[in-house]
Amino acid sequence: MVFGGILLFGLLAMTARNAVDPDLWWHLRTGQWIVETGHVPHSDPFSFTRAGHAWVSHEWLSEVVFYELWKHGGAAALIVFSAIITTAGFMLLYLRCPGKRHWAAAATAFGALASAPSWGVRPQMFTFTLASLLLWLLEGGTKKDRPRLLLWIPPLFLLWLNLHAGFALGPALLFAYCVGLIMETAVGDAPWQEARPIILRVLLVLLACLALVPLNPSGAQLYRYPFDTLRSPGMRSFIVEWFSPDFHEWLYRPFLLVWLLLLTALASSRSRPKGRVIVPLLLTSFAALDAVRHIPIFVLLAIPVIAAALPAASASLAVSRRRSDSSRFRPLFNGAVLLLMAVFALVKWVGLARNQDAREAEQFPQKAVAFLRASDQPRKIFVYYDWGGYAIWKLYPEYRVFVDGRADLYGDDLLGQFKTALQLRTGWREVLDSWKVEAVLVPPSCALAQALLLDPNWHAVFSDSKAIILFRTHPAVENADPFQGPSKTPSISELRK
């Protein structure tokens, strides 16, 4: 009880983060758009390069939740809510860990540290916690005395698929669990008569989950969306969390230690882990090595294996013998520790809320955006990739962006054009001219900013240490619709001709 309480308050403090994720801002604007219009967008309203193009708003429910929290409680509400959601996922992991509770709490805390790069105010935390809940239901529901827990998985999945496209992880874990059970029967670890009803129940749950996928505003399009995302080179070239973990960075050293502890646990374990554990563990381990964003899911599978290999013996006899007077004060001591941990979490939340504006100014061009808001002319603006969502939140509808964090919407070709212009590759000027870009908002040190400062067709109207704004001196030729680009999107190969 005490170890669980300490872990709970410790995680509530550890997982709290400022609301500065680059994608948070377009999530907020989308949530506002849904609340005010009463329906989910199926085409892009925020950019001039993809205006009117089909857009799968797979995180619509998360965006509504985030916007309502922001509207009623500001950044503080988002900070606290995200910490609670993330902590819930880790507490479910703690409940799944075998052995002594102090070892389970320590293993869970270390797993939380390993997955720290993925924490934040972002819809992905729903996927983490719902995946943790699914594993808890799956492991409990496949026991003889609690099969009805499996019935909760389809409703959970219906909520999940409307919160985040990471819902695809659910069927993958269910399928991997079934494969692991079949392997157990093949090697003689489990009799077929016992494994068969479990496999059938899990497969029925899997089929029920797959049948529920169209029950979202985008319908059956959501079947293919996760696969399109995984195959997109643009996502992997622009979004850091799709990169493989770099163990030269201290940020990923705890993840490396989890790997080493896992290998040690598997090598020294008194009992070999079952197939239903090994197969999902292999699936998520390869995923975590492939992309940083999958590390928290790997942690959900790895930590119980590590906890099972930790010493199960109690403290030595000399330590366990306590005087009667010391045991009398133990509840008071435990209560004081829990109270201090709760105060620590509260102080952390208050400090983050007070520091929100300063952190926002560090990460995003606050002053440059304020300057643009004072302008009375709608403009098509080329914004640095990580600032695109911020520009949508602060400047829409007067300004429309070239690209933002929705890499799935823009596609590899348009993201390639963005990189061509930003890095002054061959054809960079044609990108700005063909799309009739009217304003540029980028860091002052980037190559594009330095080139446009020397171009007589452009002039700087604002500059500080964070950002520079450049306007066209001579307006581009106008289209009938000011937010429509060329009738045909020029490819990189065409721009190089």
XYZ file of C-alpha atoms in Angstrom:
497
model
C 0.000 0.000 0.000
C 2.731 2.456 1.003
C 4.972 1.625 -1.930
C 2.013 2.001 -4.290
C 1.164 5.407 -2.809
C 4.729 6.641 -3.047
C 4.892 5.434 -6.643
C 1.579 7.128 -7.453
C 2.558 10.583 -6.194
C 6.078 10.231 -7.522
C 4.762 9.460 -11.001
C 2.275 12.325 -10.849
C 5.255 14.614 -10.388
C 7.613 12.823 -12.789
C 5.230 12.655 -15.736
C 4.063 16.284 -15.541
C 5.308 18.354 -18.472
C 4.711 21.856 -19.792
C 2.199 22.105 -22.615
C 4.748 22.779 -25.359
C 4.496 19.800 -27.699
C 4.744 21.183 -31.285
C 1.557 19.349 -32.325
C -0.497 20.442 -29.313
C -1.443 23.727 -30.965
C -3.087 22.372 -34.083
C -4.811 19.785 -31.864
C -6.270 22.661 -29.844
C -7.381 24.513 -32.968
C -8.971 21.356 -34.381
C -10.774 20.744 -31.098
C -12.071 24.312 -31.171
C -13.166 23.861 -34.792
C -15.097 20.692 -33.880
C -16.749 22.260 -30.828
C -17.780 25.419 -32.685
C -18.961 23.774 -35.931
C -20.451 20.656 -34.377
C -18.770 18.196 -36.720
C -15.371 16.641 -37.408
C -13.433 18.041 -40.408
C -12.910 15.677 -43.336
C -10.823 18.123 -45.351
C -8.034 20.456 -44.307
C -9.133 23.954 -43.214
C -5.760 25.226 -41.940
C -3.222 25.220 -44.786
C -3.147 26.791 -48.251
C -1.227 23.866 -49.765
C -3.801 21.222 -48.830
C -6.953 23.319 -48.445
C -9.931 21.161 -49.320
C -7.905 17.943 -49.524
C -9.135 14.892 -47.639
C -7.862 14.712 -44.074
C -8.359 11.848 -41.615
C -8.802 13.543 -38.232
C -8.091 10.368 -36.283
C -7.495 12.156 -32.955
C -10.746 14.119 -32.976
C -11.946 13.037 -29.542
C -8.567 13.779 -27.930
C -8.643 17.201 -29.550
C -12.085 17.969 -28.167
C -10.962 16.882 -24.681
C -7.809 19.001 -24.900
C -9.644 22.073 -26.135
C -12.308 21.857 -23.429
C -9.606 21.509 -20.785
C -7.744 24.488 -22.226
C -10.907 26.575 -22.440
C -11.877 25.966 -18.829
C -8.507 25.526 -17.122
C -5.788 26.757 -19.458
C -2.388 25.118 -19.677
C -2.564 24.052 -16.023
C -5.530 21.778 -16.738
C -3.677 20.151 -19.637
C -0.546 19.629 -17.527
C -2.448 17.968 -14.676
C -4.700 15.902 -16.938
C -1.804 14.523 -18.983
C 0.127 13.649 -15.829
C -2.894 11.760 -14.455
C -3.453 9.860 -17.713
C 0.213 8.868 -17.985
C 0.419 7.894 -14.310
C -2.671 5.698 -14.680
C -0.879 3.705 -17.369
C 2.123 3.148 -15.114
C -0.004 2.208 -12.109
C -1.675 -0.493 -14.203
C 1.827 -1.676 -15.102
C 2.675 -1.760 -11.388
C -0.352 -3.973 -10.723
C 0.823 -6.391 -13.426
C 4.311 -6.761 -11.946
C 4.786 -9.973 -9.919
C 6.822 -10.330 -6.754
C 7.305 -8.035 -3.789
C 5.620 -4.668 -4.027
C 8.759 -2.659 -3.346
C 10.539 -4.365 -6.249
C 7.488 -3.860 -8.463
C 7.404 -0.150 -7.581
C 11.127 0.228 -8.268
C 10.865 -1.574 -11.623
C 7.860 0.529 -12.633
C 9.626 3.769 -11.720
C 12.641 2.738 -13.782
C 10.383 1.862 -16.709
C 8.821 5.308 -16.408
C 12.261 6.885 -16.575
C 13.099 4.870 -19.706
C 9.950 6.083 -21.463
C 10.396 9.732 -20.400
C 11.214 10.946 -23.963
C 7.598 10.244 -24.933
C 5.874 12.024 -22.040
C 3.967 15.204 -22.706
C 0.629 16.890 -23.329
C -0.244 14.852 -26.402
C -2.913 12.377 -27.575
C -0.324 9.601 -27.720
C -0.546 9.296 -23.933
C -4.069 7.928 -24.382
C -2.594 5.104 -26.457
C -0.034 4.348 -23.746
C -2.605 4.149 -20.952
C -5.215 2.254 -22.974
C -2.559 -0.240 -24.101
C -1.629 -0.709 -20.439
C -5.299 -1.251 -19.570
C -5.721 -3.717 -22.447
C -2.775 -5.792 -21.203
C -4.211 -5.789 -17.679
C -7.612 -6.941 -18.974
C -6.028 -9.523 -21.269
C -3.860 -11.088 -18.594
C -6.677 -11.083 -16.054
C -9.325 -12.248 -18.528
C -7.355 -15.311 -19.615
C -7.315 -16.655 -16.071
C -9.930 -19.236 -15.171
C -11.640 -17.164 -12.506
C -12.019 -13.850 -14.447
C -12.861 -14.497 -18.138
C -15.447 -11.715 -18.170
C -12.695 -9.109 -18.111
C -12.204 -9.800 -21.830
C -15.678 -8.371 -22.463
C -14.367 -4.920 -21.508
C -11.819 -4.904 -24.325
C -14.184 -4.061 -27.245
C -15.700 -0.994 -25.481
C -12.188 0.068 -24.533
C -11.139 -0.341 -28.162
C -14.090 1.730 -29.415
C -12.980 4.609 -27.206
C -9.360 4.109 -28.238
C -9.939 4.269 -31.984
C -11.621 7.663 -31.599
C -8.817 9.042 -29.420
C -5.681 8.109 -31.362
C -4.555 6.046 -34.367
C -2.348 4.035 -32.035
C -5.445 1.861 -31.590
C -3.842 -0.456 -34.190
C -1.563 -1.612 -31.398
C -4.542 -3.292 -29.692
C -5.273 -5.933 -32.364
C -1.525 -6.442 -32.830
C -1.081 -7.291 -29.148
C -4.127 -9.573 -29.125
C -2.856 -11.421 -32.190
C 0.652 -11.727 -30.735
C -0.848 -13.131 -27.539
C -2.686 -15.816 -29.524
C 0.464 -16.704 -31.450
C 2.310 -17.018 -28.161
C -0.356 -19.364 -26.794
C -0.115 -21.537 -29.909
C 3.662 -21.678 -29.459
C 3.158 -22.803 -25.868
C 1.060 -25.727 -27.018
C 3.559 -26.553 -29.790
C 6.493 -26.857 -27.360
C 4.426 -28.628 -24.709
C 4.266 -25.790 -22.167
C 0.457 -25.814 -22.196
C -2.027 -28.573 -23.083
C -4.173 -27.831 -26.121
C -7.367 -28.566 -24.190
C -6.617 -25.655 -21.834
C -5.205 -23.264 -24.427
C -7.902 -23.711 -27.083
C -10.792 -21.952 -25.265
C -8.494 -19.076 -24.332
C -7.303 -18.697 -27.923
C -10.878 -18.769 -29.216
C -12.023 -16.133 -26.727
C -9.119 -13.812 -27.535
C -9.648 -14.286 -31.296
C -13.339 -13.446 -30.893
C -12.384 -10.288 -29.013
C -9.896 -9.478 -31.783
C -12.555 -9.885 -34.477
C -14.995 -7.764 -32.476
C -12.387 -5.001 -32.218
C -11.684 -5.095 -35.949
C -15.406 -4.889 -36.680
C -15.660 -1.723 -34.556
C -13.034 0.231 -36.514
C -15.526 1.962 -38.900
C -17.366 3.444 -35.883
C -15.530 6.745 -36.129
C -16.093 9.964 -38.118
C -13.694 8.820 -40.868
C -15.360 5.424 -41.262
C -13.510 2.550 -42.913
C -10.616 4.856 -43.901
C -9.183 4.165 -40.470
C -8.398 0.574 -41.473
C -5.573 1.715 -43.726
C -4.478 4.883 -41.944
C -2.006 3.235 -39.487
C -0.347 1.337 -42.352
C -0.053 4.481 -44.493
C 1.606 6.240 -41.566
C 4.119 3.454 -40.964
C 5.079 3.427 -44.652
C 5.562 7.191 -44.961
C 9.213 8.259 -45.475
C 8.174 11.849 -44.797
C 7.008 11.015 -41.274
C 10.321 9.334 -40.536
C 12.430 12.154 -41.949
C 10.673 15.068 -40.178
C 9.367 13.707 -36.874
C 12.030 12.934 -34.259
C 9.956 10.374 -32.386
C 9.899 8.242 -35.535
C 13.719 8.063 -35.458
C 15.510 5.093 -33.922
C 16.799 5.795 -30.389
C 20.336 7.154 -30.336
C 22.094 5.558 -27.370
C 24.818 8.207 -27.540
C 22.239 10.582 -26.036
C 21.706 10.405 -22.281
C 17.976 10.659 -22.839
C 17.898 7.075 -24.131
C 20.404 5.494 -21.725
C 17.631 4.317 -19.316
C 15.999 2.525 -22.255
C 19.329 0.824 -22.979
C 19.545 -0.229 -19.321
C 16.030 -1.685 -19.518
C 17.200 -3.746 -22.483
C 20.241 -4.990 -20.543
C 18.119 -5.790 -17.480
C 15.642 -7.647 -19.677
C 18.362 -9.777 -21.257
C 19.785 -10.496 -17.800
C 16.332 -11.417 -16.495
C 15.695 -13.779 -19.408
C 19.098 -15.415 -18.956
C 18.868 -15.855 -15.182
C 15.151 -16.425 -14.727
C 14.205 -19.388 -12.578
C 11.322 -20.137 -14.927
C 11.258 -19.503 -18.667
C 8.689 -16.832 -19.699
C 5.709 -18.260 -21.546
C 5.108 -17.815 -25.250
C 2.198 -15.459 -24.589
C 4.770 -13.150 -22.957
C 7.683 -13.657 -25.346
C 5.869 -13.007 -28.649
C 4.344 -9.604 -27.695
C 7.664 -8.726 -26.072
C 9.554 -9.457 -29.302
C 7.026 -7.441 -31.313
C 7.320 -4.359 -29.125
C 11.097 -4.662 -28.694
C 11.680 -4.442 -32.433
C 9.186 -1.563 -32.631
C 11.007 0.328 -29.841
C 14.366 -0.078 -31.571
C 12.787 1.151 -34.798
C 11.117 4.292 -33.406
C 11.363 6.231 -30.148
C 7.592 6.594 -29.897
C 7.228 2.841 -29.251
C 9.522 2.744 -26.207
C 6.659 3.163 -23.657
C 4.802 0.184 -25.153
C 7.943 -1.937 -24.933
C 8.267 -0.895 -21.287
C 4.757 -2.240 -20.607
C 5.893 -5.695 -21.731
C 9.463 -5.694 -20.444
C 9.067 -4.441 -16.868
C 6.906 -7.370 -15.606
C 9.539 -9.813 -16.934
C 12.284 -7.861 -15.162
C 10.253 -7.636 -11.934
C 9.670 -11.405 -11.981
C 13.430 -11.997 -11.958
C 14.115 -9.704 -8.991
C 14.767 -11.238 -5.546
C 11.612 -12.568 -3.952
C 13.028 -13.047 -0.460
C 12.015 -10.738 2.319
C 14.457 -8.718 4.363
C 16.834 -10.566 6.666
C 15.633 -11.810 9.996
C 17.678 -9.222 11.859
C 16.132 -6.378 9.940
C 12.609 -7.804 10.090
C 12.641 -7.966 13.897
C 11.359 -4.616 15.011
C 10.525 -3.388 18.422
C 6.890 -2.899 19.293
C 7.359 0.810 19.820
C 8.749 1.295 16.297
C 5.803 -0.537 14.711
C 3.504 1.793 16.625
C 4.920 4.820 14.788
C 5.119 3.216 11.372
C 1.623 4.281 10.198
C 2.442 7.849 11.203
C 5.756 7.720 9.341
C 4.136 6.216 6.259
C 1.422 8.860 6.299
C 4.012 11.626 6.533
C 5.942 10.196 3.574
C 2.796 9.986 1.457
C 1.823 13.538 2.424
C 5.272 14.839 1.444
C 5.078 13.037 -1.896
C 1.634 14.521 -2.543
C 2.933 18.010 -1.715
C 5.899 17.397 -4.014
C 3.564 16.529 -6.903
C 1.382 19.574 -6.219
C 4.400 21.902 -6.087
C 5.648 20.451 -9.370
C 2.273 21.095 -11.027
C 2.096 24.667 -9.727
C 5.647 25.372 -10.833
C 4.994 24.067 -14.351
C 1.788 26.108 -14.648
C 3.578 29.293 -13.577
C 6.449 28.578 -15.949
C 4.227 27.790 -18.938
C 4.528 31.164 -20.630
C 8.328 31.227 -20.301
C 8.649 27.697 -21.693
C 6.334 28.605 -24.554
C 8.517 31.604 -25.374
C 11.603 29.366 -25.382
C 10.082 26.888 -27.806
C 7.988 29.090 -30.108
C 8.149 32.543 -31.756
C 5.784 34.382 -29.422
C 6.826 37.911 -30.349
C 6.906 37.206 -34.083
C 3.407 35.744 -33.951
C 2.166 38.764 -31.989
C 3.584 40.983 -34.744
C 1.730 38.990 -37.416
C -1.517 39.161 -35.483
C -1.290 42.939 -35.597
C -1.153 42.803 -39.401
C -4.493 43.281 -41.158
C -3.699 41.326 -44.331
C -4.390 37.612 -44.704
C -1.258 35.894 -45.982
C -0.060 32.512 -47.146
C 2.832 31.918 -44.780
C 5.791 29.542 -44.966
C 6.445 28.562 -41.340
C 9.252 26.479 -39.853
C 7.948 22.910 -39.467
C 7.923 22.744 -35.657
C 6.129 26.106 -35.504
C 3.370 25.255 -37.986
C 0.896 24.071 -35.361
C 1.625 27.103 -33.193
C 0.908 29.378 -36.152
C -2.399 27.581 -36.753
C -3.428 28.107 -33.134
C -2.398 31.756 -32.997
C -2.981 33.032 -36.546
C -5.820 31.044 -38.131
C -7.979 32.013 -40.028
C -6.151 35.191 -41.133
C -3.049 33.187 -42.044
C -2.751 29.732 -43.574
C 0.425 27.660 -43.286
C 2.513 25.854 -45.887
C 2.948 22.719 -43.728
C 2.659 21.828 -40.049
C 2.970 18.718 -37.900
C 0.301 16.804 -39.826
C 2.847 15.007 -42.009
C 0.253 12.394 -42.960
C -1.862 15.108 -44.612
C 0.906 16.756 -46.609
C 2.553 13.638 -47.954
C 6.147 12.946 -48.841
C 6.245 15.174 -51.940
C 5.053 18.373 -50.268
C 7.252 17.732 -47.237
C 10.113 17.304 -49.688
C 9.278 20.673 -51.238
C 9.299 22.240 -47.787
C 12.749 20.802 -47.107
C 13.942 21.955 -50.535
C 12.984 25.556 -49.768
C 14.192 25.546 -46.172
C 17.607 24.110 -47.025
C 18.100 26.001 -50.316
C 18.242 22.884 -52.429
C 17.932 23.088 -56.213
C 14.564 24.619 -57.095
C 13.962 26.285 -53.729
C 12.875 29.590 -55.235
C 10.371 27.856 -57.522
C 8.704 26.297 -54.469
C 7.998 29.733 -52.945
C 6.950 31.234 -56.280
C 4.744 28.370 -57.477
C 2.798 28.351 -54.235
C 2.767 32.182 -54.156
C 4.093 32.284 -50.601
C 3.608 35.802 -49.210
C 5.374 35.562 -45.846
C 8.122 33.481 -44.284
C 8.511 32.777 -40.555
C 11.682 30.822 -39.743
C 14.655 30.899 -37.356
C 17.027 33.740 -38.337
C 19.973 31.361 -38.681
C 18.392 29.034 -41.244
C 19.601 29.040 -44.840
C 16.298 30.275 -46.290
C 16.288 33.374 -44.068
C 19.841 34.283 -45.058
C 19.052 33.885 -48.759
C 15.868 35.959 -48.666
C 17.646 38.776 -46.819
C 19.792 39.145 -49.956
C 16.827 38.914 -52.326
C 15.335 42.285 -53.460
C 11.928 40.621 -53.805
C 11.820 40.028 -50.062
C 12.333 42.242 -47.031
C 12.476 41.607 -43.286
C 9.683 43.179 -41.247
C 10.492 41.598 -37.882
C 13.509 39.939 -36.340
C 14.622 38.826 -32.896
C 16.838 36.056 -31.525
C 14.072 33.469 -32.006
C 12.532 34.206 -35.399
C 12.564 36.405 -38.461
C 9.581 37.405 -40.612
C 10.036 38.284 -44.270
C 7.356 39.641 -46.630
C 7.392 39.760 -50.390
C 8.300 43.194 -51.666
C 6.420 42.560 -54.916
C 3.171 40.611 -54.452
C 2.885 37.265 -56.227
C 0.307 36.834 -58.980
C -3.027 36.201 -57.297
C -5.241 33.169 -57.855
C -9.031 33.406 -57.857
C -8.934 31.715 -54.478
C -6.190 33.223 -52.269
C -5.753 29.955 -50.391
C -5.442 27.632 -53.365
C -2.030 26.662 -54.642
C -1.153 25.533 -58.153
C -3.655 23.328 -59.904
C -1.017 20.608 -59.883
C 1.446 20.166 -57.051
C 4.942 20.372 -58.553
C 7.105 17.381 -57.697
C 10.706 17.601 -56.611
C 11.829 16.110 -59.916
C 9.921 18.810 -61.836
C 11.418 21.568 -59.707
C 14.894 20.327 -60.515
C 14.398 20.555 -64.290
